Amino acid sequence: MERQCAPVGRPANGLHRIVPLDQLTVGTAGKVYSVGGDVNLRRRLLEMGFCNGTRVQVIRRAPLGDPIEYRLRGYHLSLRRDQAQHVRVHAE
């Protein structure tokens, strides 16, 4: 069974800013706005749960800043910085 990603609208208050996922600091969160990259990377990120509107929180960074651990959809996931750059989020 294939899960569909729902479109996400603009925030009502307009206070959110759209930033790449790798720009969020530890402890902050955001909601996925869009996923880019080449076809294979985009498909992989969507399959991991980075669909529009999904809440993502930064848990921690490795000592040299790469990889970065995120929490989304009830599980923890680590991504390389160059992969996380392709996910745009509404920063909270």
Tab-separated table of N, CA and C in Angstrom:
chain	number	residue	atom	x	y	z
A	1	MET	N	0.831	-1.170	0.000
A	1	MET	CA	0.000	0.000	0.000
A	1	MET	C	0.881	1.241	0.000
A	2	GLU	N	0.646	2.148	-0.926
A	2	GLU	CA	1.469	3.329	-1.073
A	2	GLU	C	0.849	4.505	-0.330
A	3	ARG	N	1.650	5.209	0.446
A	3	ARG	CA	1.172	6.358	1.208
A	3	ARG	C	1.348	7.614	0.364
A	4	GLN	N	0.305	8.425	0.305
A	4	GLN	CA	0.350	9.671	-0.442
A	4	GLN	C	0.811	10.804	0.470
A	5	CYS	N	1.550	11.738	-0.077
A	5	CYS	CA	1.979	12.920	0.652
A	5	CYS	C	0.984	14.034	0.400
A	6	ALA	N	0.487	14.619	1.461
A	6	ALA	CA	-0.500	15.690	1.340
A	6	ALA	C	0.194	17.023	1.083
A	7	PRO	N	-0.426	17.899	0.285
A	7	PRO	CA	0.153	19.226	0.093
A	7	PRO	C	0.055	20.030	1.382
A	8	VAL	N	0.956	20.944	1.546
A	8	VAL	CA	0.947	21.773	2.752
A	8	VAL	C	0.737	23.226	2.351
A	9	GLY	N	-0.063	23.933	3.116
A	9	GLY	CA	-0.339	25.332	2.822
A	9	GLY	C	0.618	26.258	3.540
A	10	ARG	N	0.434	27.545	3.337
A	10	ARG	CA	1.254	28.538	4.026
A	10	ARG	C	0.813	28.659	5.473
A	11	PRO	N	1.735	28.981	6.364
A	11	PRO	CA	1.338	29.196	7.759
A	11	PRO	C	0.404	30.393	7.851
A	12	ALA	N	-0.602	30.312	8.711
A	12	ALA	CA	-1.606	31.362	8.830
A	12	ALA	C	-1.019	32.677	9.323
A	13	ASN	N	-0.060	32.604	10.240
A	13	ASN	CA	0.478	33.838	10.810
A	13	ASN	C	1.644	34.416	10.014
A	14	GLY	N	2.197	33.664	9.065
A	14	GLY	CA	3.286	34.147	8.230
A	14	GLY	C	4.618	34.303	8.955
A	15	LEU	N	4.735	33.811	10.195
A	15	LEU	CA	5.952	33.984	10.972
A	15	LEU	C	7.004	32.914	10.696
A	16	HIS	N	6.620	31.837	10.073
A	16	HIS	CA	7.573	30.762	9.805
A	16	HIS	C	8.460	31.141	8.628
A	17	ARG	N	9.672	30.664	8.675
A	17	ARG	CA	10.582	30.866	7.555
A	17	ARG	C	10.916	29.509	6.963
A	18	ILE	N	11.132	29.477	5.681
A	18	ILE	CA	11.458	28.229	5.002
A	18	ILE	C	12.972	28.138	4.873
A	19	VAL	N	13.539	27.065	5.444
A	19	VAL	CA	14.988	26.867	5.456
A	19	VAL	C	15.304	25.413	5.111
A	20	PRO	N	16.533	25.145	4.658
A	20	PRO	CA	16.942	23.747	4.468
A	20	PRO	C	17.007	23.045	5.828
A	21	LEU	N	16.700	21.767	5.842
A	21	LEU	CA	16.663	20.990	7.078
A	21	LEU	C	17.990	21.033	7.829
A	22	ASP	N	19.104	21.053	7.124
A	22	ASP	CA	20.408	21.038	7.794
A	22	ASP	C	20.718	22.354	8.508
A	23	GLN	N	19.909	23.401	8.309
A	23	GLN	CA	20.138	24.686	8.954
A	23	GLN	C	19.467	24.799	10.324
A	24	LEU	N	18.581	23.857	10.674
A	24	LEU	CA	17.936	23.883	11.985
A	24	LEU	C	18.959	23.541	13.060
A	25	THR	N	18.821	24.163	14.223
A	25	THR	CA	19.734	23.886	15.337
A	25	THR	C	19.164	22.761	16.201
A	26	VAL	N	20.007	22.186	17.037
A	26	VAL	CA	19.604	21.087	17.911
A	26	VAL	C	18.462	21.552	18.819
A	27	GLY	N	17.419	20.728	18.881
A	27	GLY	CA	16.260	21.026	19.710
A	27	GLY	C	15.139	21.740	18.984
A	28	THR	N	15.404	22.297	17.805
A	28	THR	CA	14.357	22.987	17.066
A	28	THR	C	13.628	22.013	16.146
A	29	ALA	N	12.478	22.442	15.671
A	29	ALA	CA	11.663	21.590	14.816
A	29	ALA	C	11.078	22.401	13.676
A	30	GLY	N	10.499	21.705	12.737
A	30	GLY	CA	9.841	22.333	11.602
A	30	GLY	C	8.954	21.331	10.915
A	31	LYS	N	8.160	21.822	9.970
A	31	LYS	CA	7.310	20.944	9.169
A	31	LYS	C	7.813	20.958	7.742
A	32	VAL	N	7.874	19.786	7.134
A	32	VAL	CA	8.398	19.658	5.783
A	32	VAL	C	7.542	20.473	4.824
A	33	TYR	N	8.216	21.302	4.025
A	33	TYR	CA	7.558	22.131	3.024
A	33	TYR	C	7.723	21.524	1.636
A	34	SER	N	8.955	21.068	1.319
A	34	SER	CA	9.201	20.448	0.017
A	34	SER	C	10.443	19.565	0.098
A	35	VAL	N	10.540	18.640	-0.847
A	35	VAL	CA	11.689	17.740	-0.953
A	35	VAL	C	12.207	17.820	-2.374
A	36	GLY	N	13.491	18.104	-2.514
A	36	GLY	CA	14.092	18.230	-3.839
A	36	GLY	C	15.189	17.204	-4.040
A	37	GLY	N	16.114	17.525	-4.943
A	37	GLY	CA	17.214	16.617	-5.247
A	37	GLY	C	16.942	15.820	-6.495
A	38	ASP	N	17.904	14.971	-6.844
A	38	ASP	CA	17.695	14.139	-8.028
A	38	ASP	C	16.592	13.115	-7.746
A	39	VAL	N	16.141	12.455	-8.778
A	39	VAL	CA	14.989	11.553	-8.680
A	39	VAL	C	15.185	10.476	-7.612
A	40	ASN	N	16.349	9.844	-7.588
A	40	ASN	CA	16.590	8.756	-6.638
A	40	ASN	C	16.649	9.244	-5.197
A	41	LEU	N	17.315	10.377	-4.960
A	41	LEU	CA	17.393	10.928	-3.610
A	41	LEU	C	16.019	11.368	-3.137
A	42	ARG	N	15.274	12.046	-3.989
A	42	ARG	CA	13.942	12.518	-3.624
A	42	ARG	C	13.036	11.344	-3.255
A	43	ARG	N	13.067	10.294	-4.062
A	43	ARG	CA	12.257	9.106	-3.782
A	43	ARG	C	12.654	8.486	-2.446
A	44	ARG	N	13.945	8.402	-2.193
A	44	ARG	CA	14.435	7.813	-0.942
A	44	ARG	C	13.984	8.633	0.265
A	45	LEU	N	14.098	9.952	0.178
A	45	LEU	CA	13.675	10.815	1.282
A	45	LEU	C	12.174	10.713	1.529
A	46	LEU	N	11.386	10.664	0.476
A	46	LEU	CA	9.937	10.517	0.622
A	46	LEU	C	9.587	9.171	1.251
A	47	GLU	N	10.280	8.113	0.855
A	47	GLU	CA	10.031	6.787	1.427
A	47	GLU	C	10.394	6.730	2.908
A	48	MET	N	11.369	7.552	3.327
A	48	MET	CA	11.763	7.596	4.735
A	48	MET	C	10.776	8.405	5.572
A	49	GLY	N	9.835	9.086	4.923
A	49	GLY	CA	8.806	9.796	5.666
A	49	GLY	C	8.841	11.306	5.575
A	50	PHE	N	9.695	11.883	4.761
A	50	PHE	CA	9.784	13.332	4.629
A	50	PHE	C	8.729	13.866	3.667
A	51	CYS	N	7.468	13.599	3.971
A	51	CYS	CA	6.352	14.092	3.153
A	51	CYS	C	5.940	15.475	3.650
A	52	ASN	N	5.309	16.248	2.780
A	52	ASN	CA	4.862	17.591	3.136
A	52	ASN	C	3.994	17.567	4.385
A	53	GLY	N	4.291	18.482	5.305
A	53	GLY	CA	3.518	18.596	6.534
A	53	GLY	C	4.020	17.752	7.687
A	54	THR	N	4.993	16.887	7.468
A	54	THR	CA	5.531	16.038	8.525
A	54	THR	C	6.408	16.870	9.463
A	55	ARG	N	6.205	16.726	10.766
A	55	ARG	CA	7.004	17.458	11.751
A	55	ARG	C	8.338	16.732	11.942
A	56	VAL	N	9.430	17.501	11.888
A	56	VAL	CA	10.784	16.975	12.030
A	56	VAL	C	11.491	17.769	13.119
A	57	GLN	N	12.159	17.063	14.041
A	57	GLN	CA	12.907	17.717	15.113
A	57	GLN	C	14.361	17.282	15.051
A	58	VAL	N	15.267	18.230	15.283
A	58	VAL	CA	16.703	17.924	15.316
A	58	VAL	C	17.041	17.423	16.707
A	59	ILE	N	17.579	16.210	16.801
A	59	ILE	CA	17.931	15.596	18.085
A	59	ILE	C	19.373	15.913	18.457
A	60	ARG	N	20.302	15.643	17.561
A	60	ARG	CA	21.710	15.937	17.831
A	60	ARG	C	22.524	15.879	16.547
A	61	ARG	N	23.719	16.439	16.644
A	61	ARG	CA	24.676	16.421	15.529
A	61	ARG	C	25.922	15.667	15.968
A	62	ALA	N	26.574	15.036	15.030
A	62	ALA	CA	27.846	14.380	15.322
A	62	ALA	C	28.884	15.458	15.653
A	63	PRO	N	29.960	15.100	16.332
A	63	PRO	CA	30.965	16.102	16.739
A	63	PRO	C	31.469	16.989	15.593
A	64	LEU	N	31.592	16.474	14.413
A	64	LEU	CA	32.054	17.285	13.279
A	64	LEU	C	30.888	17.820	12.455
A	65	GLY	N	29.661	17.644	12.949
A	65	GLY	CA	28.489	18.203	12.280
A	65	GLY	C	27.834	17.319	11.247
A	66	ASP	N	28.356	16.139	11.019
A	66	ASP	CA	27.804	15.259	9.994
A	66	ASP	C	27.977	13.813	10.435
A	67	PRO	N	26.977	12.996	10.545
A	67	PRO	CA	25.571	13.190	10.186
A	67	PRO	C	24.779	13.905	11.288
A	68	ILE	N	23.502	14.145	10.995
A	68	ILE	CA	22.582	14.814	11.910
A	68	ILE	C	21.430	13.854	12.197
A	69	GLU	N	21.052	13.742	13.468
A	69	GLU	CA	19.958	12.848	13.859
A	69	GLU	C	18.653	13.635	13.977
A	70	TYR	N	17.604	13.106	13.371
A	70	TYR	CA	16.284	13.737	13.374
A	70	TYR	C	15.252	12.775	13.950
A	71	ARG	N	14.159	13.350	14.465
A	71	ARG	CA	13.015	12.544	14.900
A	71	ARG	C	11.834	12.939	14.014
A	72	LEU	N	11.203	11.951	13.399
A	72	LEU	CA	10.008	12.174	12.613
A	72	LEU	C	9.181	10.911	12.599
A	73	ARG	N	7.869	11.075	12.595
A	73	ARG	CA	6.937	9.958	12.527
A	73	ARG	C	7.205	8.870	13.574
A	74	GLY	N	7.704	9.251	14.752
A	74	GLY	CA	7.897	8.308	15.838
A	74	GLY	C	9.197	7.518	15.812
A	75	TYR	N	10.127	7.878	14.945
A	75	TYR	CA	11.413	7.178	14.939
A	75	TYR	C	12.553	8.161	14.714
A	76	HIS	N	13.777	7.713	14.968
A	76	HIS	CA	14.967	8.536	14.795
A	76	HIS	C	15.660	8.130	13.509
A	77	LEU	N	16.214	9.128	12.825
A	77	LEU	CA	16.838	8.906	11.528
A	77	LEU	C	18.053	9.814	11.415
A	78	SER	N	19.152	9.298	10.906
A	78	SER	CA	20.341	10.117	10.684
A	78	SER	C	20.522	10.341	9.192
A	79	LEU	N	20.811	11.593	8.844
A	79	LEU	CA	21.055	11.961	7.449
A	79	LEU	C	22.372	12.710	7.339
A	80	ARG	N	23.029	12.544	6.226
A	80	ARG	CA	24.198	13.350	5.918
A	80	ARG	C	23.736	14.764	5.612
A	81	ARG	N	24.596	15.700	5.853
A	81	ARG	CA	24.255	17.106	5.640
A	81	ARG	C	23.872	17.378	4.182
A	82	ASP	N	24.598	16.783	3.231
A	82	ASP	CA	24.289	17.030	1.817
A	82	ASP	C	22.928	16.458	1.418
A	83	GLN	N	22.434	15.440	2.117
A	83	GLN	CA	21.091	14.918	1.854
A	83	GLN	C	20.040	15.820	2.498
A	84	ALA	N	20.302	16.275	3.720
A	84	ALA	CA	19.349	17.108	4.449
A	84	ALA	C	19.143	18.468	3.779
A	85	GLN	N	20.096	18.925	2.990
A	85	GLN	CA	19.969	20.210	2.297
A	85	GLN	C	18.810	20.223	1.317
A	86	HIS	N	18.393	19.069	0.858
A	86	HIS	CA	17.337	18.982	-0.152
A	86	HIS	C	15.933	18.993	0.437
A	87	VAL	N	15.830	18.957	1.769
A	87	VAL	CA	14.530	19.014	2.434
A	87	VAL	C	14.330	20.431	2.962
A	88	ARG	N	13.284	21.098	2.511
A	88	ARG	CA	12.956	22.453	2.980
A	88	ARG	C	11.860	22.344	4.026
A	89	VAL	N	12.016	23.104	5.126
A	89	VAL	CA	11.042	23.048	6.219
A	89	VAL	C	10.587	24.447	6.627
A	90	HIS	N	9.368	24.507	7.178
A	90	HIS	CA	8.882	25.712	7.872
A	90	HIS	C	9.476	25.631	9.267
A	91	ALA	N	10.446	26.479	9.586
A	91	ALA	CA	11.064	26.448	10.917
A	91	ALA	C	10.063	26.946	11.953
A	92	GLU	N	10.006	26.271	13.104
A	92	GLU	CA	9.097	26.675	14.190
A	92	GLU	C	9.815	27.528	15.204
